[in-house]
Coordinates of C-alpha atoms and ligand atoms in Angstrom, one line a residue:
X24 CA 0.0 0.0 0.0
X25 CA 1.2 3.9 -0.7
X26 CA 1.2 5.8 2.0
X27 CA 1.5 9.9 2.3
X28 CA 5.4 10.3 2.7
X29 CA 7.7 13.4 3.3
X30 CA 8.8 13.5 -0.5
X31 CA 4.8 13.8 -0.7
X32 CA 5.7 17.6 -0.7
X33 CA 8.4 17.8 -3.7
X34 CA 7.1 15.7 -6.3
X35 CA 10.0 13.9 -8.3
X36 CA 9.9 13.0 -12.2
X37 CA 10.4 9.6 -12.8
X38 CA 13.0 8.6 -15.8
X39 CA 14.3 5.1 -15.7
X40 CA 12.4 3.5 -12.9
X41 CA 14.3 6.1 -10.3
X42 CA 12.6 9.5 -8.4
X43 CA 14.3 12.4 -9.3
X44 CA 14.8 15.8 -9.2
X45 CA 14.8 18.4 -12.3
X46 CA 17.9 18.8 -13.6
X47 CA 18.1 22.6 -12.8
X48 CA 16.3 21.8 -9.1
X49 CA 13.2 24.6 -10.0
X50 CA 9.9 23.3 -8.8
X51 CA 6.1 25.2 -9.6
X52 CA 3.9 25.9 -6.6
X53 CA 1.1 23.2 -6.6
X54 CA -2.4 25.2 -5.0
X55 CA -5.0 23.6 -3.7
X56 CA -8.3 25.0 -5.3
X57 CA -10.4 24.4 -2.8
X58 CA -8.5 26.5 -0.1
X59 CA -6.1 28.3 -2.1
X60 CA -2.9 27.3 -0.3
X61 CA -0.3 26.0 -1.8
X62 CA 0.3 22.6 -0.3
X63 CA 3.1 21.1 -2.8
X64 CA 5.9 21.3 -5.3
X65 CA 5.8 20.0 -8.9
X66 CA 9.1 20.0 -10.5
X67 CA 9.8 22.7 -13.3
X68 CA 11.5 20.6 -15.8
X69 CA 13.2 21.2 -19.1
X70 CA 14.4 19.8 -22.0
X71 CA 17.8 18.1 -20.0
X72 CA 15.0 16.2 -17.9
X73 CA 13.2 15.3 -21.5
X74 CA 16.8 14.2 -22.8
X75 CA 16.8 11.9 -20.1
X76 CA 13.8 10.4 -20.7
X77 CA 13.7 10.0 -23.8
X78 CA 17.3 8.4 -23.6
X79 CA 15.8 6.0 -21.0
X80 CA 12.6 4.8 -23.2
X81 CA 15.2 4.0 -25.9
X82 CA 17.1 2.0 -23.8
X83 CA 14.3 -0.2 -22.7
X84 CA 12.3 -0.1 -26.1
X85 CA 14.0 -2.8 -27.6
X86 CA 13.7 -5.3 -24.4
X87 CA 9.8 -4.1 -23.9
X88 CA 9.0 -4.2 -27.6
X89 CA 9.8 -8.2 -27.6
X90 CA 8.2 -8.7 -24.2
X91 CA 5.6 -11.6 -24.7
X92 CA 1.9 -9.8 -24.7
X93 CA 1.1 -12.0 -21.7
X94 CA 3.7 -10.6 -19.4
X95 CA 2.8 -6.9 -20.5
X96 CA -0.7 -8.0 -20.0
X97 CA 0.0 -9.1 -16.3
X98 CA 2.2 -5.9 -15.0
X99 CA -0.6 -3.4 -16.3
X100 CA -2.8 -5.9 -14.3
X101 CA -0.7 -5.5 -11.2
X102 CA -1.0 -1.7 -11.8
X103 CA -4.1 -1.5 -12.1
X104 CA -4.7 -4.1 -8.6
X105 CA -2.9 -1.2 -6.8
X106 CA -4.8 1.5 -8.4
X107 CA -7.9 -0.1 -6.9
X108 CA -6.6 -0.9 -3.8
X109 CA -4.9 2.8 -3.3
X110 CA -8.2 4.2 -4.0
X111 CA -8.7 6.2 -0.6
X112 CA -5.4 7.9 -1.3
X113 CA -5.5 8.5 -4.9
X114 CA -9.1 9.7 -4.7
X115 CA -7.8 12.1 -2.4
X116 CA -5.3 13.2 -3.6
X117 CA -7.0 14.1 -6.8
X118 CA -9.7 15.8 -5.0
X119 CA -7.0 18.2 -3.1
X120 CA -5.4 18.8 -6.2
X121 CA -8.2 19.6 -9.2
X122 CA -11.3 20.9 -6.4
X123 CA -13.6 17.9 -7.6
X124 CA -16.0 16.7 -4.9
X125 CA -14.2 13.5 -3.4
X126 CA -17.3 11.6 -4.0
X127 CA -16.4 11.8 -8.2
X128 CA -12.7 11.1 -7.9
X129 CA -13.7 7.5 -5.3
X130 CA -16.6 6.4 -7.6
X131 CA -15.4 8.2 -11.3
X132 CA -12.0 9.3 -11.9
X133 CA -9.5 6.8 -9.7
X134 CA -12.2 3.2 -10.8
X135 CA -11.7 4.4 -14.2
X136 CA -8.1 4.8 -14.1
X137 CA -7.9 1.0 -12.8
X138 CA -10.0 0.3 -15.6
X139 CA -8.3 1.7 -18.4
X140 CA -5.1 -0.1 -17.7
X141 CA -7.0 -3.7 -16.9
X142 CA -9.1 -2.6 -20.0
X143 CA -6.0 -2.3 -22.4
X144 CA -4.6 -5.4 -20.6
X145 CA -7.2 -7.8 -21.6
X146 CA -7.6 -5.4 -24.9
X147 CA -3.7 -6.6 -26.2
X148 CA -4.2 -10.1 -25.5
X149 CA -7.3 -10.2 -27.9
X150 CA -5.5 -7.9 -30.6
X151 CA -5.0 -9.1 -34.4
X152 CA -4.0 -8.3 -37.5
X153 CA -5.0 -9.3 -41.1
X154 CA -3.9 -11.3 -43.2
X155 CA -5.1 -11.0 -47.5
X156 CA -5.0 -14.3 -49.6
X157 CA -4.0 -13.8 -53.4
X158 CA -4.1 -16.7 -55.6
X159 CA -0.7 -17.2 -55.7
X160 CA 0.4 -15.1 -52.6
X161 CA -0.4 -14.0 -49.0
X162 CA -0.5 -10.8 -47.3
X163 CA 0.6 -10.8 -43.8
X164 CA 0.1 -7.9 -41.9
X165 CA 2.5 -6.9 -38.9
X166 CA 1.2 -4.3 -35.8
X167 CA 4.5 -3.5 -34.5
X168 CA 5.2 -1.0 -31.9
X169 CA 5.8 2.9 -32.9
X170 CA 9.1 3.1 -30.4
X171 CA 9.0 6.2 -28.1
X172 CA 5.4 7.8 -27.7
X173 CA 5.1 10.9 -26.1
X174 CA 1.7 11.4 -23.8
X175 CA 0.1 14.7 -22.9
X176 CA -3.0 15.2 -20.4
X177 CA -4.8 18.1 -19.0
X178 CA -6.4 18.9 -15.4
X179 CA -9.5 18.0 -15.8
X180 CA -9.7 14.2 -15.4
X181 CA -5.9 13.7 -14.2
X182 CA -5.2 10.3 -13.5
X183 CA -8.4 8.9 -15.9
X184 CA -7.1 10.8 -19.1
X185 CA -3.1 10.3 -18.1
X186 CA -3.7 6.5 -18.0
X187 CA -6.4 6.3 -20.6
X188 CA -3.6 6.9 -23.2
X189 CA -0.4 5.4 -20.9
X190 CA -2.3 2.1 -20.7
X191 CA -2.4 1.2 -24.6
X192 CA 0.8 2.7 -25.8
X193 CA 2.6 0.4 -23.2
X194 CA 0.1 -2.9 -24.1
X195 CA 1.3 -2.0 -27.6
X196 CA 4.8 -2.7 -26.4
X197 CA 6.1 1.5 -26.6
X198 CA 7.9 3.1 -24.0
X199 CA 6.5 6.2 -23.0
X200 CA 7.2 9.9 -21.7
X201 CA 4.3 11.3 -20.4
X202 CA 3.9 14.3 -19.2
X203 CA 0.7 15.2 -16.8
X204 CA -1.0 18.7 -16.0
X205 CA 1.1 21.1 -13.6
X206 CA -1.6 22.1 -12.3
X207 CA -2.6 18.5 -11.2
X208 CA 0.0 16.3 -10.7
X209 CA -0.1 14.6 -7.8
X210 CA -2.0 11.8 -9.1
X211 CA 0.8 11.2 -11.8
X212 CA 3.5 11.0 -9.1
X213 CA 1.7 8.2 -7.1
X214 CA 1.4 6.4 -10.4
X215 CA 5.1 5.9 -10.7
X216 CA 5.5 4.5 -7.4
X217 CA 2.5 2.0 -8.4
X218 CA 4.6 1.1 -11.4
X219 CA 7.6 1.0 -9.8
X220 CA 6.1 -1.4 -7.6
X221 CA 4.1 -3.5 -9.8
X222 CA 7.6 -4.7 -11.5
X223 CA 7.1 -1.9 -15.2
X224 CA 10.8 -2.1 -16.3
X225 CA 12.8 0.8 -15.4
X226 CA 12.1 3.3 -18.5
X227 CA 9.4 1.7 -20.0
X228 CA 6.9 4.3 -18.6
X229 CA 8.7 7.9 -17.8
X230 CA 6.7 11.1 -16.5
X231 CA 8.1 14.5 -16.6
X232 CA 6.3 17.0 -14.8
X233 CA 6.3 20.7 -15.6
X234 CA 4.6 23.5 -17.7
X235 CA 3.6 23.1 -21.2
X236 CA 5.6 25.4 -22.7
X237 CA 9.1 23.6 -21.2
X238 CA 8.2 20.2 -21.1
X239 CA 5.2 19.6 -23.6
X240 CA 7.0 21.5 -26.3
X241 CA 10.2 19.7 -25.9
X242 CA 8.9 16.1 -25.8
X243 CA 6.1 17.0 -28.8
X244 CA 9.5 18.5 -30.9
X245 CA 12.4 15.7 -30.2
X246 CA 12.7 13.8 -33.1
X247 CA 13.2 10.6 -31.0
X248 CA 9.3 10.6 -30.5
X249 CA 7.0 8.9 -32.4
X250 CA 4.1 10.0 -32.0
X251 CA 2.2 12.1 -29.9
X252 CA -1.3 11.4 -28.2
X253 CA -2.3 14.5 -26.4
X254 CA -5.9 15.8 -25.0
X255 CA -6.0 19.8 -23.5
X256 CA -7.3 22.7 -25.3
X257 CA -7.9 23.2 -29.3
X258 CA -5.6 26.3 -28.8
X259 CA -2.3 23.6 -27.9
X260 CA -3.9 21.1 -29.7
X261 CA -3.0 23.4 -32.5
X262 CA 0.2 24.6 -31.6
X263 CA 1.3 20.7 -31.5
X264 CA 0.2 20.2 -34.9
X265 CA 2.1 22.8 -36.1
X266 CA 5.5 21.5 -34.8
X267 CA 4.8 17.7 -34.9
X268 CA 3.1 17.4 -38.4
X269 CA 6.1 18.7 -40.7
X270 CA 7.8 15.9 -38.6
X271 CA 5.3 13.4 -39.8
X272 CA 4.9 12.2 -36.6
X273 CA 1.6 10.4 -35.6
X274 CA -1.2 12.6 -33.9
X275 CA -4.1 12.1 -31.5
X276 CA -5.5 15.2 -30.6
X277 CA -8.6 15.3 -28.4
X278 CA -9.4 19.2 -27.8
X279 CA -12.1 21.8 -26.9
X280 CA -16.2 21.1 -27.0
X281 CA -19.3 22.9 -26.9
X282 CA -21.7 20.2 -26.5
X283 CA -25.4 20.8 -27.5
X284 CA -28.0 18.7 -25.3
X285 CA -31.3 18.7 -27.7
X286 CA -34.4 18.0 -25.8
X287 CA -37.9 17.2 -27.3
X288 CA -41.0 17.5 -26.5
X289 CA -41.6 14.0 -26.7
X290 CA -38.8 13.0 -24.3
X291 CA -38.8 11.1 -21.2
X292 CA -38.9 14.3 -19.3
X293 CA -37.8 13.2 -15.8
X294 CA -34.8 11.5 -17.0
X295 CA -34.1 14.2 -19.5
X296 CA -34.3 16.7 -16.6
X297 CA -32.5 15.0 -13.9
X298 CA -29.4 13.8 -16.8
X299 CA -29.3 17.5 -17.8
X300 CA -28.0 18.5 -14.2
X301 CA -25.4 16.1 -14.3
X302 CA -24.2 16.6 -17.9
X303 CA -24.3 19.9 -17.1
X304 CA -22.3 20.4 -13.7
X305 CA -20.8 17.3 -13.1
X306 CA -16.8 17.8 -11.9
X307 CA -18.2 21.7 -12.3
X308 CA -18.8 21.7 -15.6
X309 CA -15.0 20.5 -16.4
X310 CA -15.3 17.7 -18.7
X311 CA -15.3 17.9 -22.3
X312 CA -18.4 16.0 -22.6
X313 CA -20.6 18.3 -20.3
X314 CA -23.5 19.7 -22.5
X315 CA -23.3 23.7 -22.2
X316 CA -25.7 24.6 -25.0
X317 CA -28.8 23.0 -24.0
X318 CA -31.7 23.1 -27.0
X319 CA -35.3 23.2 -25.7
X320 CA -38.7 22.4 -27.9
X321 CA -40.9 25.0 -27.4
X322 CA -44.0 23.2 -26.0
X323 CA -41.7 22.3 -23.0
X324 CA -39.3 25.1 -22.6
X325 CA -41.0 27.4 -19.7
X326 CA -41.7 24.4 -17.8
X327 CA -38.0 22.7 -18.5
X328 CA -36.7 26.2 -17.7
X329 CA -38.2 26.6 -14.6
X330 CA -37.4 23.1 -13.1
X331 CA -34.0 22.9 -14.7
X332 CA -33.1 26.3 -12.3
X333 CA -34.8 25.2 -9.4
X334 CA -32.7 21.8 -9.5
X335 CA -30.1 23.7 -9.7
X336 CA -30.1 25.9 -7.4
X337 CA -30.4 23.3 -5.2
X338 CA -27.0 21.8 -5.8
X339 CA -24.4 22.2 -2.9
X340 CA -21.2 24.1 -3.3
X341 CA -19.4 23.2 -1.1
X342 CA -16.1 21.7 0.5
X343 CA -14.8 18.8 -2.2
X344 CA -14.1 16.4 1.0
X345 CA -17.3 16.9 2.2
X346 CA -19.8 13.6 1.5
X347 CA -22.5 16.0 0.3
X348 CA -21.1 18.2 -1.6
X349 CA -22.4 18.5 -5.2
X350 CA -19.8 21.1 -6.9
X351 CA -16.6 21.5 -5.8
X352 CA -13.7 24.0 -6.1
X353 CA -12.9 24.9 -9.9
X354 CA -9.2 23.9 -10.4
X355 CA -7.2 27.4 -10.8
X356 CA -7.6 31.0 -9.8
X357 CA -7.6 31.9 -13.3
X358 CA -10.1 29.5 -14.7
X359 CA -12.6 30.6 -12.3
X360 CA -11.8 34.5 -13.3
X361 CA -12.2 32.8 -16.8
X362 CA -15.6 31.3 -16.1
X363 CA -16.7 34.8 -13.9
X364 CA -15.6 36.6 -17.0
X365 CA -17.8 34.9 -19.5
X366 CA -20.9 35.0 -17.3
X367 CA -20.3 38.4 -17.1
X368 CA -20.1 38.8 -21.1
X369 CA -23.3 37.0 -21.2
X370 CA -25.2 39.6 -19.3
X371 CA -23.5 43.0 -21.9
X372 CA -24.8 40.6 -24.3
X373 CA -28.4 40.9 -23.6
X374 CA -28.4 37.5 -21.0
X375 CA -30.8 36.7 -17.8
X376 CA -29.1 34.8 -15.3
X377 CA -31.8 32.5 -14.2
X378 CA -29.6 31.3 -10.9
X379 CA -26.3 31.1 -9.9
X380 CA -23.4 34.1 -11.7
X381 CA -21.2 34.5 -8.6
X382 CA -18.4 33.7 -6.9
X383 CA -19.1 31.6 -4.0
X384 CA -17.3 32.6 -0.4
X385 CA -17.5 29.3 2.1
X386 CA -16.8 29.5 5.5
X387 CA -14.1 27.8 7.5
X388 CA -11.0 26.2 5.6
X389 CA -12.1 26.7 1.9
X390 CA -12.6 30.4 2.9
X391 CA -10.0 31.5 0.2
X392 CA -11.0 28.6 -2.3
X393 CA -12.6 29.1 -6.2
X394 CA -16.0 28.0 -6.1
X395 CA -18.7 29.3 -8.7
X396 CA -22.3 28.9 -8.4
X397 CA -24.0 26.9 -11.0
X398 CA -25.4 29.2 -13.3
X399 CA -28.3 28.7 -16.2
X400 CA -28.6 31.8 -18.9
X401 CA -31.0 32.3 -21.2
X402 CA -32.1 34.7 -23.5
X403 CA -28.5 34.7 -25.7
X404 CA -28.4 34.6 -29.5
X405 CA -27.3 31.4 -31.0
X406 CA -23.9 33.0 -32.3
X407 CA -23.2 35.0 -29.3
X408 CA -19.5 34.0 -27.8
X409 CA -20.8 32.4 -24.6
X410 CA -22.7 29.9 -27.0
X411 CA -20.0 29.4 -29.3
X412 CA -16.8 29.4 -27.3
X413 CA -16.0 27.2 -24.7
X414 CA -16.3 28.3 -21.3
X415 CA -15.4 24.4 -19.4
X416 CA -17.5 25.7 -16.1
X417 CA -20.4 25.4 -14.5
X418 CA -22.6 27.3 -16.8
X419 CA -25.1 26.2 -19.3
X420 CA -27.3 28.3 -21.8
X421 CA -30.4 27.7 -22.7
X422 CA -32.1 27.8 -25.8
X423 CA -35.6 27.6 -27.3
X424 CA -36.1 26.2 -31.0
X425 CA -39.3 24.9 -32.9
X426 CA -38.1 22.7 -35.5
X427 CA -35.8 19.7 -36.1
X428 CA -33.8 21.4 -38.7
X429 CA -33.9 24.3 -36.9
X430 CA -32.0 23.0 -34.2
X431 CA -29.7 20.6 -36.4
X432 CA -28.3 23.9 -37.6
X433 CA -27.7 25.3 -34.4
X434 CA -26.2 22.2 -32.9
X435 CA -23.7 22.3 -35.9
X436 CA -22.9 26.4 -35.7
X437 CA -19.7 25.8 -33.7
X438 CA -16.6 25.2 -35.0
X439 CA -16.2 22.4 -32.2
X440 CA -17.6 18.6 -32.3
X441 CA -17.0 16.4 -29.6
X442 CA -20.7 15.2 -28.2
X443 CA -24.0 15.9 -28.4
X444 CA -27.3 14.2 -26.2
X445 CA -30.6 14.1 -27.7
X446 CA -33.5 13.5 -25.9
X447 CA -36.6 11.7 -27.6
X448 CA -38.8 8.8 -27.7
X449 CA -39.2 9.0 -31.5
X450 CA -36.8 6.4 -32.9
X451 CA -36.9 7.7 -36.1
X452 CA -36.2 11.1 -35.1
X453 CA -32.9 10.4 -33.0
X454 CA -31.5 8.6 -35.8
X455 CA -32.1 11.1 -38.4
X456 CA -31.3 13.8 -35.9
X457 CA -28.1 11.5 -34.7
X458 CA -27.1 11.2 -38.4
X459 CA -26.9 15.3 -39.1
X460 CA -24.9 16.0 -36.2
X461 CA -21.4 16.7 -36.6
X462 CA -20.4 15.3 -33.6
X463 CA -17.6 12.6 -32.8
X464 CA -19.8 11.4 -30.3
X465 CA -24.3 11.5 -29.7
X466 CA -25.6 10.0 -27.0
X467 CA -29.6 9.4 -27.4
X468 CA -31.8 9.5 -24.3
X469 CA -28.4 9.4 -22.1
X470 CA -25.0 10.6 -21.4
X471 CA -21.3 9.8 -20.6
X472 CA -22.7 6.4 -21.1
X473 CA -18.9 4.7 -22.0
X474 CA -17.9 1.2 -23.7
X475 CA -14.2 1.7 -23.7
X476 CA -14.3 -0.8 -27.2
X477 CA -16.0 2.5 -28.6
X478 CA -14.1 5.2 -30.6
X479 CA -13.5 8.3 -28.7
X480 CA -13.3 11.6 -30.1
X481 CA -14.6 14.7 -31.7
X482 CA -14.4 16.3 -35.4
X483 CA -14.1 20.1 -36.6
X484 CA -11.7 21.6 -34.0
X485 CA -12.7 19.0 -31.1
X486 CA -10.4 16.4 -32.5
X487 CA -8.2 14.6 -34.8
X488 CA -8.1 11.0 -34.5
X489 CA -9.5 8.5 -32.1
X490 CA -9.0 6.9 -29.0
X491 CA -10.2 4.1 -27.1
X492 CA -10.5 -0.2 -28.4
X493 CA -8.7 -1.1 -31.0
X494 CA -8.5 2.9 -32.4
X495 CA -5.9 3.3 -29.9
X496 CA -4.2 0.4 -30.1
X497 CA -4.1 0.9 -34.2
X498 CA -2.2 4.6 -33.0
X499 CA 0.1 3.4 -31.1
X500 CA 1.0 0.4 -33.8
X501 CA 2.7 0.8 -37.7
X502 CA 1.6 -1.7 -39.9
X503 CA 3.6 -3.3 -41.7
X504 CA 2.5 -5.8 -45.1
X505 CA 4.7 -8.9 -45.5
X506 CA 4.0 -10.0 -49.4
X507 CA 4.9 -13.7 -49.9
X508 CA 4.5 -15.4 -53.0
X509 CA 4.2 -19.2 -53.5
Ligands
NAD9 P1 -4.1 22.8 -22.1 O1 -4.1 22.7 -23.5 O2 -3.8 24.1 -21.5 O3 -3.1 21.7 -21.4 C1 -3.1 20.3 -21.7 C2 -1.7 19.8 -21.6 O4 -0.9 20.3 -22.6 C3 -1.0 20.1 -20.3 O5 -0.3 19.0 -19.8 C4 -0.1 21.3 -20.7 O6 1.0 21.5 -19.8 C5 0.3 20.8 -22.0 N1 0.8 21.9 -22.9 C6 0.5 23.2 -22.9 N2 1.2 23.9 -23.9 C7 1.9 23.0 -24.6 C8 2.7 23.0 -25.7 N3 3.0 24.2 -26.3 N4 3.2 21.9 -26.2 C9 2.9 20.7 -25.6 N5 2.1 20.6 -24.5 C10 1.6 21.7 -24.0 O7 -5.5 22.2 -21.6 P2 -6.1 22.2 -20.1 O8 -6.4 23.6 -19.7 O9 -5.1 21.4 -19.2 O10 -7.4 21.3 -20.2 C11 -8.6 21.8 -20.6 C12 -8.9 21.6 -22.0 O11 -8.9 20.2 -22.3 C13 -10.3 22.0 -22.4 O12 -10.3 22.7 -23.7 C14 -11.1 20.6 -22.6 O13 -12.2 20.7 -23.5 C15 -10.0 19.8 -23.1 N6 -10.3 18.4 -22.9 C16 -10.6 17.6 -24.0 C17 -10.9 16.3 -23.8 C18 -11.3 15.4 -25.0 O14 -11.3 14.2 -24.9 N7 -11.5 16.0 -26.2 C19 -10.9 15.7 -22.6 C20 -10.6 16.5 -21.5 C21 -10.2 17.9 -21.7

């Protein structure tokens, strides 16, 4: 079992199965959203702690690489044993660090981590390729490891993203630097002891902490790296395309959203209602699948409307470590002047705040943290900037519409496509409505509903690629055809 120890403070990078300091011994101040303090150190690394890395992974590539699938299959097991059975601490920990109600990281973010590697585990020993009969020849097709893969995650879901893309590079047989959030990193840290301890080969996994801009930049840039499989904002999404695709190196990019919910008449109202709250607040609005535009039919908009704010209202901000809290801490001081900032562009645009708008002040230890209230607008034009840009908060907008294509078109005015809900009990409908969305991802009469054999991930400036099954095990394999004649 992990338990809290004094390096808990100081967070180390892990290259080649050892702890370690940054090279240049600079460390970031790690803040606690929820009370503003700052409570540890994540290392400030550059490109000599990179170098290292990357020089490790290519040292235990070729021994990984030819490691039978069944052993690789059994040490992400092991990790993901101790994921489950560190659960307390790693929930914990990523509740002090990202301001999410504890609650969410025990029962969502830390299971699914343990998931995604036992997932990818049992995923790799079911994993084939093809093979093409001629009539006087056969195609054999090879999935052979890429080499060194570099991993990039954001804040929002630390641990759940970091290993969601950790988990198949290394069941492919890569070795990996990946480099987690500075703004959440704790999560990351702990999983190196886990590996460490579950018997990963020393630099067969590496994680470098540190900012973007110094680490992110340097491992997306070093012509040692493969391939890159990051998931953050469309703005570095885009900024990593433009230095990795001259180098032809292979790209994942899961980025921004501006999820529509479209709710019918016809719907199953209660469930409709009560699944809107959640998509639209849950982990404060900070997931990339949270609806913010939500689409109302007419016949059912006042009514929706009214409920919808009431519920809301309800909801308890409060302390993440308390049991009935409902919306935590959002994760920065400047995301939470971000959020502020757009409801208070919504209102000079002609908005009505139907509850929520402020800061929230708590009492007692969180005095100083960044809480929001949940907020509903209406009353916005479709094309206004708080319904096309994304705001990743606890704010929704709401819309009226009247027809089907009607809303189609203002589902599809953003220039982002990860996921869209729709709500009906007309068959016919979602599917016609399903098929005119562009939209990675639509979830009928649900949401956040996940098979991790689907492909993950969003079109127009949401995504490039996909994740998850065999998508991800494809990226982080080459094909190769072997021709044989008779
Ligand atoms: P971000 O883009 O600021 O950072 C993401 C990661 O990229 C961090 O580790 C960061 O240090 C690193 N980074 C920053 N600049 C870099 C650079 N120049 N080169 C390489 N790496 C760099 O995103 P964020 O604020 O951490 O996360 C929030 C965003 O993530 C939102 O836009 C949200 O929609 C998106 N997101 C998308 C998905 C998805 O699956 N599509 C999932 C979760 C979050």
């Amino acid at each position: 079992m992990l338990k809290k120890n004094k390096d808990d403070r100081y967070l180390k990078n892990y290259i080649f199965g050892s702890m370690r300091d940054p090279a240049e011994g600079k460390y970031l101040e790690s803040v606690n959203p929820a009370t503003g303090e700052v409570y540890s150190y994540v290392p400030d690394s550059d490109e000599q702690d990179v170098e290292l890395a990357v020089k490790a992974a290519k040292m235990a590539f070729p021994a990984w690489s030819v490691t039978s699938i069944e052993k690789r299959s059994r040490i992400l097991n092991r990790i993901a044993d101790m994921i489950e059975q560190n659960l307390e601490l790693l929930a914990y920990y990523e509740s002090e660090d990202n301001g999410k109600p504890l609650l969410t990281a025990r029962t969502v973010d830390i299971p699914r981590a343990a998931a995604n590697f036992r997932f990818f585990a049992s995923a790799i020993q079911q994993f084939s390729s093809e093979s093409h009969r001629m009539e006087d020849a056969i195609n054999y097709t090879l999935r052979e490891p890429l080499g060194v893969v570099g991993c990039i995650s954001p804040w929002n879901l630390p641990l759940y993203l970091f290993s969601w893309k950790i988990a198949p590079a290394l069941a492919a047989g890569n070795c990996v630097i990946a480099k987690p959030s500075e703004v959440t990193p704790k999560t990351a840290y702990y999983l190196s002891l886990i590996c460490k301890e579950a018997g990963l080969p020393d630099g067969v996994l590496n994680i470098v902490h540190g900012l973007g801009h110094k680490v992110g930049a340097v491992i997306t840039a070093h012509p040692d790296v493969k391939a890159i499989s990051f998931t953050g904002s469309t703005a570095t999404g885009r900024q990593i395309a433009q230095v990795a695709a001259p180098m032809f190196k292979k790209l994942s990019l899961e980025m921004g959203g501006k999820n529509p919910n479209i709710i019918f008449a016809d719907c199953n109202y209660q469930k409709a209602l009560n699944t809107t709250i959640r998509s639209s607040f849950s982990n404060q609005g900070q997931i990339c699948l949270c609806g913010s535009r939500i689409f109302i039919e007419k016949p059912i908009y006042e009514k929706f409307k009214t409920e919808l704010a009431a519920r809301t209202y309800q909801l308890k901000v409060g302390d993440p470590l308390n049991e009935d809290t409902n919306v935590g801490a959002l994760v920065s001081q400047s995301h939470m002047e971000k959020v502020l900032h757009y409801i208070d562009l919504a209102v000079e645009d002609g908005g009505e705040i139907l509850t929520g708008g402020k800061r929230v002040t708590l009492k007692g230890r969180c005095k100083d943290g960044y809480f929001v209230e949940p907020t509903v607008i209406e009353g916005l034009s479709v094309d206004s900037r708080c319904n096309m840009e994304e705001i990743f908060g606890p704010v929704v907008t709401l819309i009226p519409f009247e027809k089907e294509e009607e809303v189609i078109a203002y589902a599809n005015a953003t220039e982002y496509g990860l996921a869209a809900t729709v709500w009906t009990e007309n068959l016919s409908r979602a599917q016609r409505v399903a098929d005119q969305l562009h939209s990675g991802i639509v979830w009928i009469n649900c949401w956040m509903k996940r098979d991790l054999r689907t492909p993950f991930g969003g079109v127009k400036n949401s995504g490039v690629g996909r994740e998850g099954g065999w998508n991800a095990l494809h990226f982080f394999t080459e094909p190769k055809n072997v021709c044989i004649e008779f």
